[in-house]
Amino acid sequence: MPVINWILNQQVQLGMILCAGLFVPWGQRRSCFVPRLAAGVWGFLALTDTLAFLPLWARLLLYTTLLFGLIWFSFDCSPLHALFYTTCAYAVQHIASKLAYMTIIWLIQHGRLDRLAHFVILLFSNLVVCLVIYLLLTRRIRRGRLLFDNVKTVLYSGFFLIAAVYLSVVLEDVLDSSAESYLTAYLALNAFCILFAITILALEFSNCSIKSLEHENETLAQLLECDKQQYEQAKKDMEKINIRYHDLKQQYSRATDEERARLEEEMDNLNLRYLTGNKALDITLTQKSALCGQAGIQLVCSADGSCLENMKHYHIYSLLGNALDNAIECLTQVSDASKRVITLDISRCRDMAVIRVQNYTPAPPTLRDGAIVTTKQDTEEHGYGIKSIKSIAEQYGATVTGVDDLNQTFELLLSGRIDATLNAEVTYYDYMKEHPDANAKIAVLTADANEVAIPMRKGDETATLRAAIDTAIEEMRADGTLKELSEKYFGTDISTNE
């Protein structure tokens, strides 16, 4: 019981320290953190115990000031951030305390309370409120750096919270506990205080969310401007390459046989160019193809540049550059040479440009809120490539939705969250075979059929195997086996282009 009595006597201070743990930046601890924190907590409790003779409103103001000092003393944060953490901690402690005492006073009025029950109710209320706040709010600021520069919002929130606490103390003192309406008035007053504290929390976190979004937009704008400058430099480099290639061709006509061999090698190196019908796409692919070659990655590309004619050149460079850079970075960690392949397909489907970038990944991408999560440890400084791709796509009328697999794509389609999905015909039949009652149909087929093929290494050593496979396929097509297998597993014959 002595321990319980001590906790009950220090309940406000301990509750504030506990709630502060929800918000403080644990990753930004000052040097000698443990001694600092221990000394700070001891000083906090000792000083408040020494000044226990102060009136309640003065003690609450003292608690707030000391908690601010404890946070700033123990964590490497600005005074503005320390004030934010203090205000949020005080608001959560206030909510938990008021909820507990609404129950406690009700029990006292009915003569059903002792010290142990008092302690259990306080402990339970604090734990439940802290858990709810963690799930709803704390995890949001744990995902990245806390950003805000609206000093007035933080200051006003702290001032209004202290004013509300002071007002509740004054009003509680004037309530007549012997009056019949005391319980109703007490519950109503505390409910109002809880609502006010929740409003303060919402105000604080809405300010953080807005500033985080503004910071993210500023970062994306800066990255896009950087991509624009890189595109202009890449365009100049391409012009230099073209000039050099033209000069080599002129030299080749006048060179000796020995010189021609050297010139041919240099011309081959310079001739890693793409002609897609879109200058920005040509520059992007030429640059990224060179990076793939240096990294030992094969870039397989089929691109109709005219599909992107309405896009700004630096948007093309940024969008495809980010996508290909992500694929290249992923494959540099793959040791199996057969898996170090990037497939890029850009084609037209009615009035849409369809861009597909495919590459092997050691582990499936992780999605959070419909967006791919970066695999980097530092999530604050990475992950902007995908966000930049999303931002550019949305500027051209697209709505970006992340999915894990084909089943999730069809779930979005059938629930009406997306209007259509672009996939190979075989995937549609495969899904419909497993889900015959699904309300989905093929709206349009592209004019160019994508054939299913069996990949194998090029060269004379695979010629016999390739011929044997071709013969087997033709024999199965002739005797109907291919059609039979197709209908068995897909519900239709996909072995012909008809």
Short mmCIF file of C-alpha atoms in Angstrom, two decimals:
data_model
loop_
_atom_site.label_atom_id
_atom_site.label_comp_id
_atom_site.label_asym_id
_atom_site.label_seq_id
_atom_site.Cartn_x
_atom_site.Cartn_y
_atom_site.Cartn_z
CA MET A 1 0.00 0.00 0.00
CA PRO A 2 2.82 2.56 0.63
CA VAL A 3 3.82 2.29 -3.04
CA ILE A 4 0.22 2.69 -4.19
CA ASN A 5 -0.23 5.68 -1.89
CA TRP A 6 2.94 7.28 -3.27
CA ILE A 7 1.78 6.73 -6.86
CA LEU A 8 -1.63 8.22 -6.08
CA ASN A 9 0.03 11.26 -4.49
CA GLN A 10 2.24 11.72 -7.57
CA GLN A 11 -0.36 10.67 -10.12
CA VAL A 12 -0.37 13.88 -12.18
CA GLN A 13 3.43 14.09 -12.46
CA LEU A 14 3.82 10.37 -13.23
CA GLY A 15 0.97 10.50 -15.73
CA MET A 16 2.55 13.42 -17.57
CA ILE A 17 5.92 11.65 -17.74
CA LEU A 18 4.26 8.45 -18.98
CA CYS A 19 2.29 10.29 -21.66
CA ALA A 20 5.38 12.25 -22.75
CA GLY A 21 6.93 8.91 -23.69
CA LEU A 22 4.35 8.67 -26.49
CA PHE A 23 5.62 11.75 -28.27
CA VAL A 24 9.29 12.42 -27.48
CA PRO A 25 11.81 11.63 -30.26
CA TRP A 26 13.51 8.51 -28.90
CA GLY A 27 15.86 8.50 -31.88
CA GLN A 28 17.19 11.98 -30.93
CA ARG A 29 18.53 11.34 -27.45
CA ARG A 30 21.22 13.64 -26.06
CA SER A 31 24.61 12.31 -24.98
CA CYS A 32 24.63 10.65 -21.54
CA PHE A 33 20.91 10.13 -22.04
CA VAL A 34 20.23 7.69 -19.19
CA PRO A 35 21.91 9.83 -16.48
CA ARG A 36 20.21 12.92 -17.90
CA LEU A 37 16.79 11.29 -17.91
CA ALA A 38 17.21 9.80 -14.45
CA ALA A 39 18.40 13.11 -13.00
CA GLY A 40 15.63 14.98 -14.79
CA VAL A 41 12.86 12.69 -13.53
CA TRP A 42 14.28 12.76 -9.98
CA GLY A 43 14.49 16.57 -10.05
CA PHE A 44 10.96 16.78 -11.48
CA LEU A 45 9.44 14.64 -8.71
CA ALA A 46 11.58 16.08 -5.91
CA LEU A 47 10.82 19.70 -6.78
CA THR A 48 7.08 19.10 -7.18
CA ASP A 49 7.03 17.27 -3.85
CA THR A 50 8.88 20.13 -2.15
CA LEU A 51 6.45 22.71 -3.55
CA ALA A 52 3.36 20.66 -2.77
CA PHE A 53 2.09 23.52 -0.57
CA LEU A 54 1.32 25.62 -3.67
CA PRO A 55 -2.30 25.92 -4.78
CA LEU A 56 -3.39 23.35 -7.37
CA TRP A 57 -3.46 25.75 -10.33
CA ALA A 58 0.13 26.86 -9.55
CA ARG A 59 1.30 23.26 -9.20
CA LEU A 60 -0.19 22.35 -12.58
CA LEU A 61 1.63 25.25 -14.18
CA LEU A 62 4.82 24.12 -12.43
CA TYR A 63 4.37 20.54 -13.69
CA THR A 64 4.03 21.81 -17.25
CA THR A 65 7.16 23.95 -16.99
CA LEU A 66 9.20 21.15 -15.44
CA LEU A 67 8.06 18.61 -18.05
CA PHE A 68 9.12 21.01 -20.80
CA GLY A 69 12.55 21.31 -19.16
CA LEU A 70 12.85 17.53 -18.72
CA ILE A 71 12.13 16.88 -22.40
CA TRP A 72 14.49 19.58 -23.65
CA PHE A 73 17.21 18.46 -21.21
CA SER A 74 17.02 14.78 -22.26
CA PHE A 75 16.29 14.97 -26.00
CA ASP A 76 18.02 16.78 -28.84
CA CYS A 77 15.09 18.85 -30.02
CA SER A 78 14.21 22.50 -30.46
CA PRO A 79 12.26 24.41 -27.78
CA LEU A 80 9.31 24.51 -30.18
CA HIS A 81 9.33 20.72 -30.50
CA ALA A 82 9.71 20.36 -26.71
CA LEU A 83 6.65 22.60 -26.25
CA PHE A 84 4.71 20.47 -28.74
CA TYR A 85 5.61 17.25 -26.88
CA THR A 86 4.73 18.86 -23.54
CA THR A 87 1.35 20.09 -24.74
CA CYS A 88 0.44 16.72 -26.25
CA ALA A 89 1.58 14.83 -23.13
CA TYR A 90 -0.40 17.14 -20.85
CA ALA A 91 -3.49 16.79 -23.05
CA VAL A 92 -3.32 12.99 -22.99
CA GLN A 93 -2.72 12.93 -19.21
CA HIS A 94 -5.68 15.27 -18.76
CA ILE A 95 -7.94 13.02 -20.83
CA ALA A 96 -6.86 9.89 -18.94
CA SER A 97 -7.23 11.59 -15.56
CA LYS A 98 -10.67 13.01 -16.30
CA LEU A 99 -11.94 9.67 -17.59
CA ALA A 100 -10.66 7.94 -14.46
CA TYR A 101 -12.14 10.49 -12.07
CA MET A 102 -15.52 10.43 -13.76
CA THR A 103 -15.66 6.76 -12.77
CA ILE A 104 -14.08 7.35 -9.35
CA ILE A 105 -16.51 10.13 -8.36
CA TRP A 106 -19.44 8.03 -9.54
CA LEU A 107 -18.26 5.17 -7.31
CA ILE A 108 -17.65 7.52 -4.37
CA GLN A 109 -21.18 8.84 -4.72
CA HIS A 110 -22.40 5.26 -4.45
CA GLY A 111 -20.01 4.34 -1.61
CA ARG A 112 -18.09 1.68 -3.55
CA LEU A 113 -14.43 2.81 -3.61
CA ASP A 114 -11.20 2.11 -1.74
CA ARG A 115 -7.56 3.10 -2.40
CA LEU A 116 -6.75 -0.03 -4.36
CA ALA A 117 -9.75 0.41 -6.65
CA HIS A 118 -8.77 4.06 -7.04
CA PHE A 119 -5.29 2.99 -8.18
CA VAL A 120 -6.56 0.29 -10.56
CA ILE A 121 -8.99 2.70 -12.26
CA LEU A 122 -6.26 5.32 -12.75
CA LEU A 123 -3.80 2.76 -14.09
CA PHE A 124 -6.34 1.21 -16.46
CA SER A 125 -7.50 4.60 -17.75
CA ASN A 126 -3.93 5.77 -18.47
CA LEU A 127 -2.97 2.55 -20.23
CA VAL A 128 -6.09 2.49 -22.43
CA VAL A 129 -5.86 6.16 -23.39
CA CYS A 130 -2.12 5.87 -24.14
CA LEU A 131 -2.74 2.81 -26.32
CA VAL A 132 -5.49 4.58 -28.29
CA ILE A 133 -3.34 7.70 -28.76
CA TYR A 134 -0.40 5.57 -29.88
CA LEU A 135 -2.46 3.75 -32.50
CA LEU A 136 -4.20 6.89 -33.81
CA LEU A 137 -1.52 9.57 -33.56
CA THR A 138 1.90 8.53 -32.30
CA ARG A 139 2.67 6.08 -35.11
CA ARG A 140 2.16 8.89 -37.61
CA ILE A 141 5.00 11.03 -36.21
CA ARG A 142 7.19 7.95 -35.76
CA ARG A 143 7.23 7.40 -39.59
CA GLY A 144 9.33 10.43 -40.27
CA ARG A 145 10.70 13.72 -39.06
CA LEU A 146 8.22 15.95 -37.23
CA LEU A 147 7.88 19.15 -39.21
CA PHE A 148 6.04 22.38 -38.46
CA ASP A 149 6.97 26.03 -38.43
CA ASN A 150 3.70 27.56 -37.25
CA VAL A 151 4.87 28.77 -33.87
CA LYS A 152 1.55 30.43 -33.10
CA THR A 153 -0.38 27.18 -33.38
CA VAL A 154 1.89 25.41 -30.89
CA LEU A 155 1.92 28.37 -28.49
CA TYR A 156 -1.83 28.92 -28.65
CA SER A 157 -2.50 25.21 -28.13
CA GLY A 158 -0.36 25.15 -24.99
CA PHE A 159 -1.95 28.34 -23.66
CA PHE A 160 -5.52 27.16 -24.28
CA LEU A 161 -4.83 23.78 -22.67
CA ILE A 162 -3.43 25.38 -19.50
CA ALA A 163 -6.36 27.80 -19.43
CA ALA A 164 -8.82 24.91 -19.76
CA VAL A 165 -7.13 22.97 -16.95
CA TYR A 166 -7.16 26.06 -14.71
CA LEU A 167 -10.82 26.67 -15.50
CA SER A 168 -11.74 23.08 -14.69
CA VAL A 169 -9.91 23.33 -11.33
CA VAL A 170 -11.76 26.54 -10.41
CA LEU A 171 -15.14 25.18 -11.46
CA GLU A 172 -14.62 21.89 -9.63
CA ASP A 173 -13.87 23.84 -6.43
CA VAL A 174 -17.15 25.76 -6.61
CA LEU A 175 -19.27 22.66 -7.17
CA ASP A 176 -21.28 21.67 -4.11
CA SER A 177 -20.61 17.98 -3.49
CA SER A 178 -23.70 17.73 -1.26
CA ALA A 179 -26.06 18.97 -3.97
CA GLU A 180 -28.24 16.48 -5.83
CA SER A 181 -27.00 17.74 -9.18
CA TYR A 182 -23.32 17.47 -8.19
CA LEU A 183 -22.64 14.21 -10.00
CA THR A 184 -24.34 15.38 -13.19
CA ALA A 185 -22.50 18.72 -13.10
CA TYR A 186 -19.15 17.03 -12.39
CA LEU A 187 -19.53 14.55 -15.24
CA ALA A 188 -20.61 17.28 -17.65
CA LEU A 189 -17.66 19.51 -16.69
CA ASN A 190 -15.13 16.71 -17.12
CA ALA A 191 -16.67 15.59 -20.41
CA PHE A 192 -16.20 19.16 -21.67
CA CYS A 193 -12.57 19.15 -20.47
CA ILE A 194 -11.92 15.87 -22.29
CA LEU A 195 -13.47 17.23 -25.47
CA PHE A 196 -11.33 20.37 -25.21
CA ALA A 197 -8.13 18.33 -24.72
CA ILE A 198 -9.00 16.16 -27.75
CA THR A 199 -9.53 19.33 -29.78
CA ILE A 200 -6.09 20.59 -28.75
CA LEU A 201 -4.52 17.28 -29.84
CA ALA A 202 -6.35 17.40 -33.17
CA LEU A 203 -5.18 20.98 -33.71
CA GLU A 204 -1.58 20.09 -32.93
CA PHE A 205 -1.50 17.07 -35.20
CA SER A 206 -3.34 18.73 -38.05
CA ASN A 207 -0.63 21.38 -37.98
CA CYS A 208 2.03 18.66 -38.16
CA SER A 209 0.28 16.85 -41.02
CA ILE A 210 -0.06 20.03 -43.06
CA LYS A 211 3.58 20.94 -42.62
CA SER A 212 4.73 17.41 -43.44
CA LEU A 213 2.67 17.48 -46.64
CA GLU A 214 4.04 20.90 -47.55
CA HIS A 215 7.59 19.67 -46.93
CA GLU A 216 7.00 16.59 -49.07
CA ASN A 217 5.60 18.71 -51.91
CA GLU A 218 8.56 21.09 -51.65
CA THR A 219 10.96 18.13 -51.79
CA LEU A 220 9.20 16.65 -54.84
CA ALA A 221 9.31 20.04 -56.56
CA GLN A 222 13.03 20.31 -55.85
CA LEU A 223 13.66 16.79 -57.16
CA LEU A 224 11.67 17.52 -60.31
CA GLU A 225 13.67 20.71 -60.87
CA CYS A 226 16.86 18.68 -60.39
CA ASP A 227 15.61 16.11 -62.94
CA LYS A 228 14.83 18.97 -65.33
CA GLN A 229 18.42 20.23 -65.06
CA GLN A 230 19.79 16.71 -65.46
CA TYR A 231 17.67 16.24 -68.58
CA GLU A 232 19.05 19.43 -70.11
CA GLN A 233 22.58 18.22 -69.36
CA ALA A 234 21.80 14.77 -70.78
CA LYS A 235 20.45 16.43 -73.93
CA LYS A 236 23.70 18.35 -74.35
CA ASP A 237 25.70 15.17 -73.76
CA MET A 238 23.64 13.37 -76.41
CA GLU A 239 24.33 16.15 -78.90
CA LYS A 240 28.05 15.79 -78.21
CA ILE A 241 27.80 12.03 -78.73
CA ASN A 242 26.01 12.54 -82.05
CA ILE A 243 28.65 15.02 -83.19
CA ARG A 244 31.44 12.67 -82.19
CA TYR A 245 29.73 9.75 -83.93
CA HIS A 246 29.37 11.82 -87.11
CA ASP A 247 33.07 12.80 -86.97
CA LEU A 248 34.09 9.15 -86.54
CA LYS A 249 32.07 8.18 -89.61
CA GLN A 250 33.91 10.83 -91.61
CA GLN A 251 37.27 9.57 -90.32
CA TYR A 252 36.30 5.97 -91.06
CA SER A 253 36.05 6.61 -94.79
CA ARG A 254 39.67 7.84 -94.87
CA ALA A 255 41.19 5.46 -92.29
CA THR A 256 43.47 2.47 -92.75
CA ASP A 257 42.35 -1.05 -91.88
CA GLU A 258 44.08 -0.87 -88.51
CA GLU A 259 42.53 2.52 -87.73
CA ARG A 260 39.11 1.29 -88.85
CA ALA A 261 39.12 -1.49 -86.28
CA ARG A 262 39.71 1.06 -83.53
CA LEU A 263 37.12 3.44 -84.95
CA GLU A 264 34.54 0.66 -85.25
CA GLU A 265 34.99 -0.21 -81.57
CA GLU A 266 34.50 3.42 -80.54
CA MET A 267 31.51 3.82 -82.86
CA ASP A 268 29.91 0.70 -81.41
CA ASN A 269 30.29 2.16 -77.93
CA LEU A 270 28.73 5.45 -79.03
CA ASN A 271 25.93 3.80 -80.97
CA LEU A 272 24.02 2.68 -77.85
CA ARG A 273 21.19 4.96 -78.90
CA TYR A 274 17.42 4.56 -79.07
CA LEU A 275 15.12 5.88 -81.78
CA THR A 276 11.59 5.67 -80.36
CA GLY A 277 10.04 8.71 -81.99
CA ASN A 278 10.37 10.81 -78.82
CA LYS A 279 13.59 12.74 -78.21
CA ALA A 280 13.22 12.85 -74.40
CA LEU A 281 12.56 9.12 -74.29
CA ASP A 282 15.57 8.46 -76.56
CA ILE A 283 17.85 10.46 -74.26
CA THR A 284 16.50 8.78 -71.13
CA LEU A 285 16.85 5.27 -72.50
CA THR A 286 20.32 5.92 -73.89
CA GLN A 287 21.52 7.20 -70.53
CA LYS A 288 19.92 4.42 -68.47
CA SER A 289 21.05 1.76 -70.96
CA ALA A 290 24.63 2.87 -70.40
CA LEU A 291 24.12 2.56 -66.62
CA CYS A 292 22.67 -0.93 -67.10
CA GLY A 293 25.66 -1.94 -69.19
CA GLN A 294 28.08 -0.74 -66.52
CA ALA A 295 26.15 -2.69 -63.85
CA GLY A 296 25.90 -5.88 -65.92
CA ILE A 297 22.13 -5.53 -66.27
CA GLN A 298 20.24 -6.28 -69.48
CA LEU A 299 17.66 -3.68 -70.53
CA VAL A 300 14.99 -5.14 -72.83
CA CYS A 301 12.98 -2.32 -74.31
CA SER A 302 9.95 -2.01 -76.58
CA ALA A 303 8.80 1.58 -76.72
CA ASP A 304 6.49 3.66 -78.89
CA GLY A 305 7.65 7.18 -78.14
CA SER A 306 4.65 8.79 -79.85
CA CYS A 307 2.51 7.68 -76.87
CA LEU A 308 4.28 10.27 -74.73
CA GLU A 309 4.17 13.17 -77.16
CA ASN A 310 1.86 15.20 -74.89
CA MET A 311 4.16 14.92 -71.87
CA LYS A 312 6.76 17.52 -71.02
CA HIS A 313 10.24 16.28 -71.83
CA TYR A 314 11.61 16.61 -68.30
CA HIS A 315 8.52 14.80 -66.94
CA ILE A 316 9.36 11.85 -69.20
CA TYR A 317 12.97 11.94 -68.05
CA SER A 318 11.96 12.11 -64.37
CA LEU A 319 9.21 9.49 -64.47
CA LEU A 320 11.10 6.84 -66.43
CA GLY A 321 14.43 7.77 -64.86
CA ASN A 322 13.10 7.15 -61.36
CA ALA A 323 11.45 3.88 -62.38
CA LEU A 324 14.58 2.57 -64.11
CA ASP A 325 16.90 3.82 -61.34
CA ASN A 326 14.84 1.87 -58.78
CA ALA A 327 15.03 -1.26 -60.94
CA ILE A 328 18.78 -0.87 -61.49
CA GLU A 329 19.44 -0.33 -57.78
CA CYS A 330 17.38 -3.41 -56.92
CA LEU A 331 19.17 -5.64 -59.44
CA THR A 332 22.65 -4.57 -58.39
CA GLN A 333 21.98 -6.58 -55.22
CA VAL A 334 21.08 -9.71 -57.22
CA SER A 335 23.98 -12.08 -57.92
CA ASP A 336 22.18 -14.36 -60.40
CA ALA A 337 22.99 -12.95 -63.85
CA SER A 338 19.89 -14.54 -65.41
CA LYS A 339 17.69 -12.42 -63.12
CA ARG A 340 19.48 -9.13 -63.79
CA VAL A 341 17.02 -8.09 -66.50
CA ILE A 342 14.79 -5.01 -66.78
CA THR A 343 11.88 -5.14 -69.19
CA LEU A 344 10.41 -1.83 -70.33
CA ASP A 345 7.30 -1.69 -72.49
CA ILE A 346 5.65 1.55 -73.61
CA SER A 347 2.60 1.18 -75.81
CA ARG A 348 -0.68 2.85 -76.65
CA CYS A 349 -4.07 1.55 -75.55
CA ARG A 350 -6.83 3.72 -76.97
CA ASP A 351 -6.16 7.19 -75.52
CA MET A 352 -3.80 5.98 -72.83
CA ALA A 353 -0.05 5.47 -72.69
CA VAL A 354 0.76 2.21 -70.91
CA ILE A 355 4.21 2.05 -69.29
CA ARG A 356 5.40 -1.21 -67.77
CA VAL A 357 8.74 -1.55 -65.97
CA GLN A 358 9.42 -5.05 -64.71
CA ASN A 359 12.35 -6.50 -62.82
CA TYR A 360 13.12 -9.29 -60.40
CA THR A 361 12.99 -8.46 -56.69
CA PRO A 362 14.50 -10.63 -53.92
CA ALA A 363 11.42 -9.89 -51.77
CA PRO A 364 7.90 -8.69 -52.70
CA PRO A 365 7.40 -4.91 -52.33
CA THR A 366 5.70 -3.77 -49.13
CA LEU A 367 2.67 -1.53 -49.42
CA ARG A 368 1.43 0.96 -46.85
CA ASP A 369 -1.74 2.96 -47.54
CA GLY A 370 -1.58 1.92 -51.18
CA ALA A 371 2.00 3.15 -51.66
CA ILE A 372 5.24 1.19 -51.99
CA VAL A 373 7.43 1.51 -48.89
CA THR A 374 11.13 2.16 -49.40
CA THR A 375 13.50 -0.62 -48.32
CA LYS A 376 16.04 1.92 -47.05
CA GLN A 377 16.63 2.19 -43.31
CA ASP A 378 16.37 5.98 -43.49
CA THR A 379 12.77 6.40 -44.58
CA GLU A 380 12.94 10.18 -44.16
CA GLU A 381 15.46 10.77 -46.95
CA HIS A 382 14.36 8.00 -49.33
CA GLY A 383 11.19 6.85 -51.05
CA TYR A 384 10.74 10.06 -53.02
CA GLY A 385 11.31 8.34 -56.39
CA ILE A 386 7.98 6.51 -56.21
CA LYS A 387 6.27 9.65 -54.87
CA SER A 388 7.70 11.64 -57.79
CA ILE A 389 6.37 9.07 -60.29
CA LYS A 390 2.95 9.25 -58.61
CA SER A 391 2.99 13.06 -58.65
CA ILE A 392 3.86 13.25 -62.36
CA ALA A 393 1.24 10.65 -63.30
CA GLU A 394 -1.43 12.56 -61.40
CA GLN A 395 -0.56 15.74 -63.30
CA TYR A 396 -1.70 13.93 -66.46
CA GLY A 397 -5.01 12.76 -65.00
CA ALA A 398 -3.97 9.41 -63.52
CA THR A 399 -4.99 8.07 -60.12
CA VAL A 400 -2.23 5.94 -58.63
CA THR A 401 -3.24 2.91 -56.54
CA GLY A 402 -0.72 0.39 -55.22
CA VAL A 403 -1.54 -3.33 -55.33
CA ASP A 404 0.30 -6.43 -54.18
CA ASP A 405 -0.94 -8.89 -56.79
CA LEU A 406 -3.52 -9.58 -59.49
CA ASN A 407 -6.20 -10.68 -57.03
CA GLN A 408 -5.99 -7.33 -55.28
CA THR A 409 -6.27 -5.59 -58.65
CA PHE A 410 -9.50 -7.42 -59.40
CA GLU A 411 -10.80 -6.64 -55.90
CA LEU A 412 -10.34 -2.93 -56.59
CA LEU A 413 -12.02 -3.34 -59.96
CA LEU A 414 -15.03 -5.27 -58.65
CA SER A 415 -15.49 -2.86 -55.73
CA GLY A 416 -15.61 0.11 -58.11
CA ARG A 417 -12.46 1.79 -56.76
CA ILE A 418 -10.83 1.60 -60.21
CA ASP A 419 -12.51 1.64 -63.63
CA ALA A 420 -10.22 -0.76 -65.48
CA THR A 421 -6.96 -2.68 -65.30
CA LEU A 422 -4.43 -3.35 -68.04
CA ASN A 423 -3.21 -6.93 -68.07
CA ALA A 424 -2.35 -9.74 -70.44
CA GLU A 425 -5.40 -11.60 -71.74
CA VAL A 426 -4.11 -14.84 -70.24
CA THR A 427 -4.21 -13.36 -66.71
CA TYR A 428 -7.87 -12.43 -67.19
CA TYR A 429 -8.81 -15.97 -68.24
CA ASP A 430 -6.76 -17.41 -65.40
CA TYR A 431 -8.65 -15.27 -62.88
CA MET A 432 -12.06 -16.01 -64.41
CA LYS A 433 -11.29 -19.74 -64.34
CA GLU A 434 -10.93 -19.47 -60.55
CA HIS A 435 -13.74 -16.89 -60.12
CA PRO A 436 -16.38 -17.68 -62.76
CA ASP A 437 -19.00 -15.46 -61.08
CA ALA A 438 -16.83 -12.33 -61.06
CA ASN A 439 -18.52 -9.37 -62.75
CA ALA A 440 -15.59 -8.51 -65.05
CA LYS A 441 -15.14 -8.53 -68.79
CA ILE A 442 -12.62 -7.56 -71.44
CA ALA A 443 -13.39 -4.04 -72.66
CA VAL A 444 -10.80 -3.79 -75.40
CA LEU A 445 -7.86 -5.72 -76.84
CA THR A 446 -4.77 -4.08 -78.27
CA ALA A 447 -4.10 -4.59 -81.95
CA ASP A 448 -0.66 -6.04 -81.28
CA ALA A 449 -0.87 -9.42 -79.58
CA ASN A 450 1.67 -10.22 -76.88
CA GLU A 451 2.80 -13.79 -77.41
CA VAL A 452 3.77 -16.08 -74.56
CA ALA A 453 7.30 -17.39 -75.14
CA ILE A 454 9.83 -19.67 -73.50
CA PRO A 455 13.01 -17.69 -72.81
CA MET A 456 16.36 -19.32 -73.38
CA ARG A 457 19.92 -18.21 -73.85
CA LYS A 458 20.89 -17.11 -77.35
CA GLY A 459 23.57 -19.06 -79.18
CA ASP A 460 24.36 -22.20 -81.11
CA GLU A 461 24.45 -24.29 -77.92
CA THR A 462 20.67 -23.85 -77.49
CA ALA A 463 19.71 -24.25 -81.16
CA THR A 464 18.94 -27.98 -80.83
CA LEU A 465 16.82 -27.41 -77.71
CA ARG A 466 14.93 -24.55 -79.38
CA ALA A 467 14.20 -26.69 -82.43
CA ALA A 468 12.96 -29.56 -80.24
CA ILE A 469 10.63 -27.22 -78.31
CA ASP A 470 9.28 -25.69 -81.53
CA THR A 471 8.61 -29.17 -82.95
CA ALA A 472 6.86 -30.30 -79.77
CA ILE A 473 4.64 -27.21 -79.72
CA GLU A 474 3.63 -27.64 -83.36
CA GLU A 475 2.84 -31.33 -82.81
CA MET A 476 0.69 -30.43 -79.77
CA ARG A 477 -1.04 -27.71 -81.76
CA ALA A 478 -1.72 -30.12 -84.65
CA ASP A 479 -3.20 -32.93 -82.56
CA GLY A 480 -5.26 -30.55 -80.39
CA THR A 481 -3.31 -31.11 -77.16
CA LEU A 482 -2.35 -27.44 -76.89
CA LYS A 483 -5.96 -26.33 -77.22
CA GLU A 484 -7.09 -28.97 -74.72
CA LEU A 485 -4.55 -27.85 -72.10
CA SER A 486 -5.42 -24.22 -72.69
CA GLU A 487 -9.15 -24.78 -72.16
CA LYS A 488 -8.47 -26.96 -69.12
CA TYR A 489 -6.41 -24.35 -67.27
CA PHE A 490 -7.78 -21.06 -68.66
CA GLY A 491 -11.30 -21.87 -69.77
CA THR A 492 -10.58 -20.80 -73.36
CA ASP A 493 -8.12 -21.42 -76.16
CA ILE A 494 -5.24 -18.96 -75.81
CA SER A 495 -2.93 -20.87 -78.13
CA THR A 496 -3.94 -18.86 -81.20
CA ASN A 497 -4.11 -15.16 -82.01
CA GLU A 498 -7.67 -15.41 -83.29
#
